[in-house]
PDB file of C-alpha atoms in Angstrom:
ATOM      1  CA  UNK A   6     -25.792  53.943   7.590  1.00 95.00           C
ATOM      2  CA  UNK A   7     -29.059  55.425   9.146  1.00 98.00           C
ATOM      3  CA  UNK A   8     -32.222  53.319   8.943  1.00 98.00           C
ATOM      4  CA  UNK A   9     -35.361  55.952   9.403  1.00 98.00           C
ATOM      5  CA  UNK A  10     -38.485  54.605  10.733  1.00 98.00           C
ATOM      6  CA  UNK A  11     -41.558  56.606   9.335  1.00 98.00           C
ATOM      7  CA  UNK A  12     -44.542  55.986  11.874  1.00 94.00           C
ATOM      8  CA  UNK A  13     -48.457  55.892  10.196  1.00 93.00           C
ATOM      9  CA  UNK A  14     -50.313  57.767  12.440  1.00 91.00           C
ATOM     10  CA  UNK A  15     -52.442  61.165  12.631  1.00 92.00           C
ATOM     11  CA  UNK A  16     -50.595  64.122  11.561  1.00 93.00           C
ATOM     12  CA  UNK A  17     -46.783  62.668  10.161  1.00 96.00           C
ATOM     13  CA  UNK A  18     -45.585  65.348   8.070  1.00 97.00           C
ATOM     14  CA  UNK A  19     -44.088  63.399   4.998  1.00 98.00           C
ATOM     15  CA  UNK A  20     -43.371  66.074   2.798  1.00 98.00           C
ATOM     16  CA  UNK A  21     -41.051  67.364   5.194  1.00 98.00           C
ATOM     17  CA  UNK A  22     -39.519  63.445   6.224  1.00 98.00           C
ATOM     18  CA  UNK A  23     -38.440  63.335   1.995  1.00 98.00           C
ATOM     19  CA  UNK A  24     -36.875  66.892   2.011  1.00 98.00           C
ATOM     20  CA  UNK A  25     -34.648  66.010   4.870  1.00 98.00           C
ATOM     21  CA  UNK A  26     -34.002  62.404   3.759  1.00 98.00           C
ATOM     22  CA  UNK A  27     -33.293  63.900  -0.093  1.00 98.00           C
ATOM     23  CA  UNK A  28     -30.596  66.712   1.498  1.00 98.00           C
ATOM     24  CA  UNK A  29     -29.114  64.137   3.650  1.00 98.00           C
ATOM     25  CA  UNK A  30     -28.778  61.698   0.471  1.00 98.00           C
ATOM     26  CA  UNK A  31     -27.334  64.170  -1.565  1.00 98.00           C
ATOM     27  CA  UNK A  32     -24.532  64.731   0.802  1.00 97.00           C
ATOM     28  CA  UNK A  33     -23.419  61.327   0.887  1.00 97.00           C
ATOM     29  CA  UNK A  34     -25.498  59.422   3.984  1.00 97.00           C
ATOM     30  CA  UNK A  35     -26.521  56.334   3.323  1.00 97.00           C
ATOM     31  CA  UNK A  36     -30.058  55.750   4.130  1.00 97.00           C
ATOM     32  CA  UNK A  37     -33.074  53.376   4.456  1.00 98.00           C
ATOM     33  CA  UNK A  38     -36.797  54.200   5.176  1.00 98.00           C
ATOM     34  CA  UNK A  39     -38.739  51.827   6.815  1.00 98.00           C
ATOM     35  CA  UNK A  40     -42.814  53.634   6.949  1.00 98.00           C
ATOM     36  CA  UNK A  41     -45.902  52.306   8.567  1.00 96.00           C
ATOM     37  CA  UNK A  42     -49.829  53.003   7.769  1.00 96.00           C
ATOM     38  CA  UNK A  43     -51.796  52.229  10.533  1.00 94.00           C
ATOM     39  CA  UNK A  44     -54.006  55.084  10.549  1.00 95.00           C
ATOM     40  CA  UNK A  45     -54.985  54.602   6.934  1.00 97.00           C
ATOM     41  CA  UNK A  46     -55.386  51.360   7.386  1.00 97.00           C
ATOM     42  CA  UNK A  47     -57.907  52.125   9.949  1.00 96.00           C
ATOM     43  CA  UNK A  48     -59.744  54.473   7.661  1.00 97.00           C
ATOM     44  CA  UNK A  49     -60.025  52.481   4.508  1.00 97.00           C
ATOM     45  CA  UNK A  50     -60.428  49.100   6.602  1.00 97.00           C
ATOM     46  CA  UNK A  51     -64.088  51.530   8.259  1.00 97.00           C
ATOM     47  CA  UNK A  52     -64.861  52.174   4.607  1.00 98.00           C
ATOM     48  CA  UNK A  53     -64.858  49.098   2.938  1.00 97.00           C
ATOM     49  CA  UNK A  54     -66.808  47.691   5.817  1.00 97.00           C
ATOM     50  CA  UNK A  55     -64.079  45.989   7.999  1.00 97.00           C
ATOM     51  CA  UNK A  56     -63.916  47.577  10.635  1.00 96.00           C
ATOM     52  CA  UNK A  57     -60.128  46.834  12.658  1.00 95.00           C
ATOM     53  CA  UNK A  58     -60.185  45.070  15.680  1.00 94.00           C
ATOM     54  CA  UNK A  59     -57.031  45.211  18.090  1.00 92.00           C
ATOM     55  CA  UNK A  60     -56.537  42.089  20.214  1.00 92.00           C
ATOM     56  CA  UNK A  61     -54.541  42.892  23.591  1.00 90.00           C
ATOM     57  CA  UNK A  62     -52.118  40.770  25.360  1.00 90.00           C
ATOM     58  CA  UNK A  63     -50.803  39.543  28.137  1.00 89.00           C
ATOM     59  CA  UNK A  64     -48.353  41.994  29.759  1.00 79.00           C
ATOM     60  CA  UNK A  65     -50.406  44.895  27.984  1.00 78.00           C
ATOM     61  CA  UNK A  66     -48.815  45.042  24.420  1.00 81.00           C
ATOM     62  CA  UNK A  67     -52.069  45.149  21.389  1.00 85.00           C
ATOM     63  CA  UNK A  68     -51.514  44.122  17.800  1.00 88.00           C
ATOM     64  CA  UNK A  69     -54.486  43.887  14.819  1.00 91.00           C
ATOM     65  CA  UNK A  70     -56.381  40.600  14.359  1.00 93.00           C
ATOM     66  CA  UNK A  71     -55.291  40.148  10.726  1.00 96.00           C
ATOM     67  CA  UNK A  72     -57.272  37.850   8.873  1.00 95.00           C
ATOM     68  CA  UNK A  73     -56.883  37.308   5.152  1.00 95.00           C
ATOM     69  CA  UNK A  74     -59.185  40.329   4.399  1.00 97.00           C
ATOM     70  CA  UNK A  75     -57.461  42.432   6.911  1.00 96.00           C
ATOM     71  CA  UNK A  76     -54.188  41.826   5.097  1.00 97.00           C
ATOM     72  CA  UNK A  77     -55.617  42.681   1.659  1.00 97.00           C
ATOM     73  CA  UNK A  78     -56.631  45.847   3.129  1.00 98.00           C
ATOM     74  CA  UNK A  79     -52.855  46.338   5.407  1.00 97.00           C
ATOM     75  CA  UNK A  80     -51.725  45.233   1.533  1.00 98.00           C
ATOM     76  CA  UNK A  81     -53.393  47.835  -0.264  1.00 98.00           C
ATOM     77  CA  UNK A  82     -52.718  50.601   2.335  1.00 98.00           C
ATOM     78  CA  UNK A  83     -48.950  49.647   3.474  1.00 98.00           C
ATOM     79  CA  UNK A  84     -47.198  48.426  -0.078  1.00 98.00           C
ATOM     80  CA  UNK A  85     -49.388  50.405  -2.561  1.00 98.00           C
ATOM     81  CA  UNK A  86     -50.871  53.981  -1.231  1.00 98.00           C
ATOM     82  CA  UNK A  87     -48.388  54.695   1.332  1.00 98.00           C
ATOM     83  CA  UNK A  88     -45.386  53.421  -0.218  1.00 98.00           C
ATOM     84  CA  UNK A  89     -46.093  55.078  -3.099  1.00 98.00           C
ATOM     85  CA  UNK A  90     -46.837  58.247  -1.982  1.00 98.00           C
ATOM     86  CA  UNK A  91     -43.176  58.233   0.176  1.00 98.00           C
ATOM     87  CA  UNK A  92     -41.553  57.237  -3.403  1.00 98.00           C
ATOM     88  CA  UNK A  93     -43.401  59.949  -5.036  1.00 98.00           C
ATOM     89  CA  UNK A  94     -42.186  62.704  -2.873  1.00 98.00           C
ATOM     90  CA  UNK A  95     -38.204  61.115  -2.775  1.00 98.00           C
ATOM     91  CA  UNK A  96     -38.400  61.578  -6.671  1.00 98.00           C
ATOM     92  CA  UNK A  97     -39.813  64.875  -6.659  1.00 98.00           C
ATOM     93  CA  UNK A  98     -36.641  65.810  -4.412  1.00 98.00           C
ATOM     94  CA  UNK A  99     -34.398  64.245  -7.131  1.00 98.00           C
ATOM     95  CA  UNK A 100     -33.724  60.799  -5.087  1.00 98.00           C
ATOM     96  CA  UNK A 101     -34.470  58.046  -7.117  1.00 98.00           C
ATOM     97  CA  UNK A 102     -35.879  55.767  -4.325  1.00 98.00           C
ATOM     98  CA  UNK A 103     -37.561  52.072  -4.466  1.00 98.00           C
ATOM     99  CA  UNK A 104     -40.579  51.221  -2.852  1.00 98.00           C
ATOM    100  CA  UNK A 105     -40.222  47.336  -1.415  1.00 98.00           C
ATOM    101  CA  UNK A 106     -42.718  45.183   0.924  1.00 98.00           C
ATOM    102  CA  UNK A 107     -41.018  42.781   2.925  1.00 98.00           C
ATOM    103  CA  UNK A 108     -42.425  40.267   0.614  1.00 98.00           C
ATOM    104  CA  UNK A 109     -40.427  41.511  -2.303  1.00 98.00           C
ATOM    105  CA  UNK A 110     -37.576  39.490  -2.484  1.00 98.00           C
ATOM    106  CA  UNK A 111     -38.000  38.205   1.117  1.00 98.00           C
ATOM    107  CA  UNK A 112     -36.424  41.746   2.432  1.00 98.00           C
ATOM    108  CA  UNK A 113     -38.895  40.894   5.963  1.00 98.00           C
ATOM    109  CA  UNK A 114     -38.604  37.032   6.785  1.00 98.00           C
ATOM    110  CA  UNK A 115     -39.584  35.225  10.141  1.00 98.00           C
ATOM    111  CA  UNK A 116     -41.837  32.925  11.599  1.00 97.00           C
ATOM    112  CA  UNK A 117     -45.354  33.373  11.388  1.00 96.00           C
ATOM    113  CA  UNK A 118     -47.421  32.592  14.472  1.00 94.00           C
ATOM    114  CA  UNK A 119     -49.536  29.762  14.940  1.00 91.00           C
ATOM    115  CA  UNK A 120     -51.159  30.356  18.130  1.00 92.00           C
ATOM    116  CA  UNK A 121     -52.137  34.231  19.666  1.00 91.00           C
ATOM    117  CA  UNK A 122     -52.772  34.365  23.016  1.00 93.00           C
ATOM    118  CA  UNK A 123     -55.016  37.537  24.336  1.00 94.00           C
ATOM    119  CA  UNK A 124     -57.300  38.601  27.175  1.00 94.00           C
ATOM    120  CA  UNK A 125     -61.000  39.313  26.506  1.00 93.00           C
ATOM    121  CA  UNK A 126     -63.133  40.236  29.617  1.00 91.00           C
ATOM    122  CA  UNK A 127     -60.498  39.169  31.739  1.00 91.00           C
ATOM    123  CA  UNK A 128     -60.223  35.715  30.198  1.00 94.00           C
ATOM    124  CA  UNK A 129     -57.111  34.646  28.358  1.00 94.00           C
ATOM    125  CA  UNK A 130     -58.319  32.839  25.104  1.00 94.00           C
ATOM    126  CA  UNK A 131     -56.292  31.855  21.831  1.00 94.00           C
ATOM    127  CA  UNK A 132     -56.171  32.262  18.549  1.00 92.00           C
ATOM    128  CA  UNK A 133     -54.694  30.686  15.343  1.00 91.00           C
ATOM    129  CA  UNK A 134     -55.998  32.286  12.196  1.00 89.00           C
ATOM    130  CA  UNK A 135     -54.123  35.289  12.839  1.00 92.00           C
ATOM    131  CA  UNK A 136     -51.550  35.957  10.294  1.00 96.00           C
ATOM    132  CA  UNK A 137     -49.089  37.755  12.122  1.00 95.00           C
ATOM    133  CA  UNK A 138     -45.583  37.260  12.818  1.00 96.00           C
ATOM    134  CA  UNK A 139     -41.764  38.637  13.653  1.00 95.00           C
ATOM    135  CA  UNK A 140     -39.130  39.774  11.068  1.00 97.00           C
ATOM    136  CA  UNK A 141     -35.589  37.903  12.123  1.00 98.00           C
ATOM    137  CA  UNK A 142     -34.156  37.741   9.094  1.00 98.00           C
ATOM    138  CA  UNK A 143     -33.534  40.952   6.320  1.00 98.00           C
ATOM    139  CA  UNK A 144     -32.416  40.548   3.139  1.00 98.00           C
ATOM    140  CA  UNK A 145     -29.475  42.965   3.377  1.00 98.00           C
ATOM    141  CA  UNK A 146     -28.053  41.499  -0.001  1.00 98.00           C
ATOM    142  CA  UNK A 147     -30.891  43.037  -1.926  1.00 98.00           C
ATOM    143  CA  UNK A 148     -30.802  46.398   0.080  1.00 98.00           C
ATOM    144  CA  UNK A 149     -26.906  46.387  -0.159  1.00 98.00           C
ATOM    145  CA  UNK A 150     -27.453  45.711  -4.174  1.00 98.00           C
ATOM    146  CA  UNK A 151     -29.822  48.800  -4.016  1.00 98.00           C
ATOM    147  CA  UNK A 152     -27.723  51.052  -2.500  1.00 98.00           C
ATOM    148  CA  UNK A 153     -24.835  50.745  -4.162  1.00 98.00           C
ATOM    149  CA  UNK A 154     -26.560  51.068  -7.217  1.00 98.00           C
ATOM    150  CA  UNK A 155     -27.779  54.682  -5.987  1.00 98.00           C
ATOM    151  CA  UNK A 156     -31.083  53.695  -4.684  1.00 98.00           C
ATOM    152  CA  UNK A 157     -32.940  54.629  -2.115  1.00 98.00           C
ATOM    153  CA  UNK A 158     -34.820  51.822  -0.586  1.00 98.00           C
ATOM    154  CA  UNK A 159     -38.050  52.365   1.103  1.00 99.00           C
ATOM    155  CA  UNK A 160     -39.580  49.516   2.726  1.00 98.00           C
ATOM    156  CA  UNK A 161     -42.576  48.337   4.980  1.00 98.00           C
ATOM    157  CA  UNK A 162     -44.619  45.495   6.296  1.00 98.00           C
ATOM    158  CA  UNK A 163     -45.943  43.147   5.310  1.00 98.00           C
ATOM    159  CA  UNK A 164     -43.627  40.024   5.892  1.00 98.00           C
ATOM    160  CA  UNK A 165     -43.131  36.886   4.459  1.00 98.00           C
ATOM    161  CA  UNK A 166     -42.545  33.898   6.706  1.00 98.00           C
ATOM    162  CA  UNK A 167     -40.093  30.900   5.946  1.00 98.00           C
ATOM    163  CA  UNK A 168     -43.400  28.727   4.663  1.00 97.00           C
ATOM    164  CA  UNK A 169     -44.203  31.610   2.172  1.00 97.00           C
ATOM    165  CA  UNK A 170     -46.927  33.174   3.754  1.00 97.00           C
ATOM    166  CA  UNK A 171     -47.884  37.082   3.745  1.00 98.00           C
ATOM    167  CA  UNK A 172     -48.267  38.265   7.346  1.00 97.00           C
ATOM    168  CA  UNK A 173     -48.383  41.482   9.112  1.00 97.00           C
ATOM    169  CA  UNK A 174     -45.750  42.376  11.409  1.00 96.00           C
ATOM    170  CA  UNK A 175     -45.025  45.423  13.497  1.00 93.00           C
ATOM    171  CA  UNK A 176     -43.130  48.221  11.853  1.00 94.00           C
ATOM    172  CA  UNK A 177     -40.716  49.484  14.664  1.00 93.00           C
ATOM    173  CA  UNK A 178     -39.399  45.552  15.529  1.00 92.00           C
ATOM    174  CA  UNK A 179     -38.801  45.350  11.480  1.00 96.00           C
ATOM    175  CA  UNK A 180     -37.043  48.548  11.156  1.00 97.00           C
ATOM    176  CA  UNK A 181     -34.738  47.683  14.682  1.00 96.00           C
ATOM    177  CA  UNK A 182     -33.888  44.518  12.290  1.00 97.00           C
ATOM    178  CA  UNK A 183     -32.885  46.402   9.269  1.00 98.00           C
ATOM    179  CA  UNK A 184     -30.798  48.828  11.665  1.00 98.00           C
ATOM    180  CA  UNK A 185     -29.207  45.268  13.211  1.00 98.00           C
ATOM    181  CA  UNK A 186     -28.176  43.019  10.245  1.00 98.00           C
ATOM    182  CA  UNK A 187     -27.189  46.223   8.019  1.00 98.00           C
ATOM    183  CA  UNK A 188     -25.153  47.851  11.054  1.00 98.00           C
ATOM    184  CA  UNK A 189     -26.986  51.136  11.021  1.00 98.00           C
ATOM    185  CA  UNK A 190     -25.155  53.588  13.125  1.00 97.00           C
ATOM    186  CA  UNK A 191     -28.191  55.071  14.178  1.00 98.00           C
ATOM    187  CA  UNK A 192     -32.038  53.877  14.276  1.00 98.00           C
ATOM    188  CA  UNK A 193     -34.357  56.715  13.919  1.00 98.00           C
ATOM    189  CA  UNK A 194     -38.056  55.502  14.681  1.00 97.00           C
ATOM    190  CA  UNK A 195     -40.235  59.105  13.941  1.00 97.00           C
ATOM    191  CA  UNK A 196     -43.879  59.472  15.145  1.00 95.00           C
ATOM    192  CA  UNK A 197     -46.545  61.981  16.098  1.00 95.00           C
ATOM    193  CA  UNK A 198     -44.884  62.521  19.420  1.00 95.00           C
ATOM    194  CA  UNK A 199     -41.816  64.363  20.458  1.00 96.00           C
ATOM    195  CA  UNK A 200     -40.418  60.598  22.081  1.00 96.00           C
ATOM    196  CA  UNK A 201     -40.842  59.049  25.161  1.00 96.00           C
ATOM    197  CA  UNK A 202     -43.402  61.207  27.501  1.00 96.00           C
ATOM    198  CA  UNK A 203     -43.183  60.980  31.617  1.00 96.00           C
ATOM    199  CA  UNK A 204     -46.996  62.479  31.518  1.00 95.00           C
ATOM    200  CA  UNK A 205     -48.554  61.476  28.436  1.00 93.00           C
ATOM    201  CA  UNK A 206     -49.704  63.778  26.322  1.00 92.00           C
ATOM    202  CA  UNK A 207     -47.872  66.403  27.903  1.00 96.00           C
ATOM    203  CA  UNK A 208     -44.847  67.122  25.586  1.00 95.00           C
ATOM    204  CA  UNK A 209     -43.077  69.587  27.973  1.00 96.00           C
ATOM    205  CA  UNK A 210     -42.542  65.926  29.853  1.00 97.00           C
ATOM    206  CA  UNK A 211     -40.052  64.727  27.303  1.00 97.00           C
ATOM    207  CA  UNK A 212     -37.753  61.787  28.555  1.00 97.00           C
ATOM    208  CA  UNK A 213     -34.594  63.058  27.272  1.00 97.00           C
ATOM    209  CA  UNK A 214     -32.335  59.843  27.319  1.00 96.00           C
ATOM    210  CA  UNK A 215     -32.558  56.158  28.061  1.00 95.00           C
ATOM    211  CA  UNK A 216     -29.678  53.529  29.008  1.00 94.00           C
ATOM    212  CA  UNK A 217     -30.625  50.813  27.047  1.00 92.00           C
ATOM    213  CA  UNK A 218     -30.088  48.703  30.111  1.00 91.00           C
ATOM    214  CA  UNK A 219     -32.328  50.142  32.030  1.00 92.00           C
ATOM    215  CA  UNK A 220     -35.217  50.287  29.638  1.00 91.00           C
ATOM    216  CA  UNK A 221     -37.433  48.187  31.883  1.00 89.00           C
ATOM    217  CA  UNK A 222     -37.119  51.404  34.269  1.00 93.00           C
ATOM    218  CA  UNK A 223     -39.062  53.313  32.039  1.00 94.00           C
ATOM    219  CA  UNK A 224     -42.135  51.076  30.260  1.00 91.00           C
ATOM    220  CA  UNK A 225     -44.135  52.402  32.831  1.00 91.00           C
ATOM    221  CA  UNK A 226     -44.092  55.813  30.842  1.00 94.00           C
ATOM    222  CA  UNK A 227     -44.810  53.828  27.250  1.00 92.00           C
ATOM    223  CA  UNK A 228     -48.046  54.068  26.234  1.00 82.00           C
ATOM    224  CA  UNK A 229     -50.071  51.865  23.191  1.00 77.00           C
ATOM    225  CA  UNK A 230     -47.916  51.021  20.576  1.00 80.00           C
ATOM    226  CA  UNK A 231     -44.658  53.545  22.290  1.00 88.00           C
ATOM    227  CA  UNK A 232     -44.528  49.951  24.808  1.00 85.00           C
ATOM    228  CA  UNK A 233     -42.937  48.555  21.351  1.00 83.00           C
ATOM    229  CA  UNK A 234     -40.827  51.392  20.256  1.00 89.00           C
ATOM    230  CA  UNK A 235     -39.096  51.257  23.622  1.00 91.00           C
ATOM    231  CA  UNK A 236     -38.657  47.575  23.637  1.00 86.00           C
ATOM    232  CA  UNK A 237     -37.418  47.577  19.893  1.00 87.00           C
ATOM    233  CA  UNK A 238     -35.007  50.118  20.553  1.00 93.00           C
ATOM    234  CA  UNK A 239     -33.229  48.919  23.373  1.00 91.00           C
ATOM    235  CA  UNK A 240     -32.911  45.290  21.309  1.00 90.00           C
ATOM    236  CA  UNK A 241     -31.203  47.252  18.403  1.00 95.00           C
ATOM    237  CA  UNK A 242     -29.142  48.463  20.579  1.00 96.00           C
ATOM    238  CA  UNK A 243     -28.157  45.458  22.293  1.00 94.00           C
ATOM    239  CA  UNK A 244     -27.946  44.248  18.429  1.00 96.00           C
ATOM    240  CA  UNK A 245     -25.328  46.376  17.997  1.00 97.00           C
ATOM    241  CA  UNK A 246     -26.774  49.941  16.748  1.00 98.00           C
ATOM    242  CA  UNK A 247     -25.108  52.543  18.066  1.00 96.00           C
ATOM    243  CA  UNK A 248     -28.548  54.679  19.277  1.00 97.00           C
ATOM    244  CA  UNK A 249     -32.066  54.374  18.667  1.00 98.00           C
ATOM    245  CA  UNK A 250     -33.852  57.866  18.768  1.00 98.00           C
ATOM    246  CA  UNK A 251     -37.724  58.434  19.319  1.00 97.00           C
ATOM    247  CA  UNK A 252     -37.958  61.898  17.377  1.00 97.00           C
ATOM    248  CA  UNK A 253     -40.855  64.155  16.022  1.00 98.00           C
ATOM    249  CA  UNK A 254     -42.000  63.723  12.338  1.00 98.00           C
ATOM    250  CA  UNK A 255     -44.439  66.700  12.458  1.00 97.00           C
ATOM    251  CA  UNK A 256     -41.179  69.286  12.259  1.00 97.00           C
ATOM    252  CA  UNK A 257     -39.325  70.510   9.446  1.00 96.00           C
ATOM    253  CA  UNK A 258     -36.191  68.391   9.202  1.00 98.00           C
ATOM    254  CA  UNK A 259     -37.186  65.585  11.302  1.00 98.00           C
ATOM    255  CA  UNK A 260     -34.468  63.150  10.334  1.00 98.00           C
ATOM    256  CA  UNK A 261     -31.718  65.691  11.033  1.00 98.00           C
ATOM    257  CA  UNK A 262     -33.031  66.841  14.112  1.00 98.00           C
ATOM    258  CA  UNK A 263     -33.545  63.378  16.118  1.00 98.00           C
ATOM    259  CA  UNK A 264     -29.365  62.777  14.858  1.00 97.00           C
ATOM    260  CA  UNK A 265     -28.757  65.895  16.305  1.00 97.00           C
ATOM    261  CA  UNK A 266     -30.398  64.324  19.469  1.00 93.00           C
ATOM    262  CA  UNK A 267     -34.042  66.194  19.534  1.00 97.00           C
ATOM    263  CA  UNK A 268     -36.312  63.365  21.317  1.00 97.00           C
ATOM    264  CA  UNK A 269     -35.696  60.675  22.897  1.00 97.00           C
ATOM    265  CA  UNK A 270     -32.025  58.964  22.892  1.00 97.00           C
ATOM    266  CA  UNK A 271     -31.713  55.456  23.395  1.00 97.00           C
ATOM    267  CA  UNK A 272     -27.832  53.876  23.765  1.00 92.00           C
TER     268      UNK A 272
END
C-alpha cells in the first residue's frame, strides 16, 4: 500500500503524476491519491472577488481563514475542478479511478475547531468562525471496499467533522492519516520542490534523509507550508508508516522516483 500525496501549487506536473500512478497500478501496487488545490484556490477565490487571507500562528505555522464563502470556493476548486481533472487523466491511462471529498462517506472525519488563535501586529487575537479542523479518523472501510473492487481512489479535503460540518483541513496531515489507519508502507507527499531544502530555494541544498526522531533538528530548514509536511511525516511515521518521502512532482515518474528514494526520506 502506497498513499501519494499530490501537492496544489505552481507548476505540479499531473499528467506525468497519472502516467506513473497508472504503470504502477497496472503492475499490481496498491495505491491511493490524496491531491491538494491551493493555488487554484487562490486564483479563482481573486476572481470571484474573495480575495484569500492566511491567518498565522503561534509558533509560525499559517492556515486560510475559511469562512462559509471561502469553503464554497475550496469546494468548487478541491472536490470538483481538481479532482476531476486527476480522475480524468487516471482514465485516460486505463485506471478506472474515483474521485472522493472527505465528506463523501465521511472518508476525512475530526473535530472541527471552535476557537483559532493567531498573531496580527504582534498581538495574539482569536477567532471562532473559522471552519477548519483535523482529520483523525479515515474511513478505510470505504477505501478498502474501493480497492478491492479495482478502484482507484482519489481523495482530498474538505472534511467533515463528528457534528456534520464541512471544514477545510490541511492536505499533508490528511494524507499522513490515510497512510496511518490503512498501513501504507510508504507516504509519498509530492510538491514543487525537490524535498526538504538547507538554503531555500536552492535545490542543489537537498536534505537527503531525516530520522524521524530528530525531526525537530531540522524545522529550522521548513519553510511555509514544508513546516507541515515535516511535522506530518514524522507523525506517520511514528503511526506506523514505514517512510514518508518529500519528492518532486515536476519530473517524469514522480511517484517511482521518490520510492526509489529521490528527495527527501523520512523513517
Amino acid at each position: 500500500m502506497i498513499v501519494v500525496k499530490v501537492g496544489g501549487s505552481e507548476g505540479i506536473d499531473y499528467a506525468a503524476v497519472a502516467r506513473d500512478a497508472a504503470a504502477l497500478w497496472k503492475q499490481g501496487r496498491k495505491l491511493v491519491l490524496v491531491h491538494g488545490g491551493s493555488a487554484e484556490t487562490n486564483r479563482i477565490a481573486e476572481a470571484l472577488g474573495h480575495p484569500p487571507v492566511f491567518l498565522e500562528h503561534p509558533g509560525g505555522l499559517t492556515s486560510r481563514l475559511t469562512d462559509r464563502k471561502t469553503l464554497e470556493i475550496f469546494e468548487m476548486v478541491y472536490a470538483g475542478k481538481m479532482n476531476k481533472l486527476i480522475v480524468e487523466l487516471l482514465q485516460r491511462e486505463g485506471v478506472n479511478a474515483v474521485g472522493l471529498s472527505g465528506l463523501d462517506g465521511r472518508v476525512f472525519e475530526g473535530r472541527r475547531k471552535k476557537a483559532v488563535k493567531y498573531v496580527e501586529n504582534g498581538k495574539l487575537k482569536v477567532r471562532r468562525d473559522n471552519l477548519t479542523g483535523s482529520v483523525e479518523k479515515v474511513n478505510t472501510g470505504l477505501l478498502n471496499l474501493l480497492l478491492g473492487a479495482g478502484y482507484l481512489p482519489v481523495l482530498t479535503p474538505p472534511a467533515i467533522s463528528y457534528e456534520g460540518e464541512a471544514m477545510n483541513t490541511d492536505g499533508d496531515t490528511a494524507a499522513a492519516q490515510v497512510a496511518v489507519q490503512m498501513k501504507a508502507e510508504a507516504l509519498l507527499l509530492l510538491s514543487n520542490v525537490p524535498g526538504l531544502l538547507r538554503n531555500f530555494p536552492d535545490e542543489s541544498s537537498l536534505i537527503a534523509e531525516i530520522p524521524a526522531d530528530l525531526v525537530e533538528d531540522y524545522m529550522e530548514f521548513a519553510q511555509g507550508r514544508m513546516k507541515k509536511k515535516v511535522l506530518g511525516a514524522a507523525d506517520a511515521v511514528k503511526g506506523g508508516v514505514g517512510r514518508v518521502v518529500f519528492g518532486d512532482a515536476r519530473v517524469e515518474a514522480p511517484i517511482s522516483a521518490a520510492l526509489s528514494g529521490a528527495g527527501t526520506v523520512v523513517r
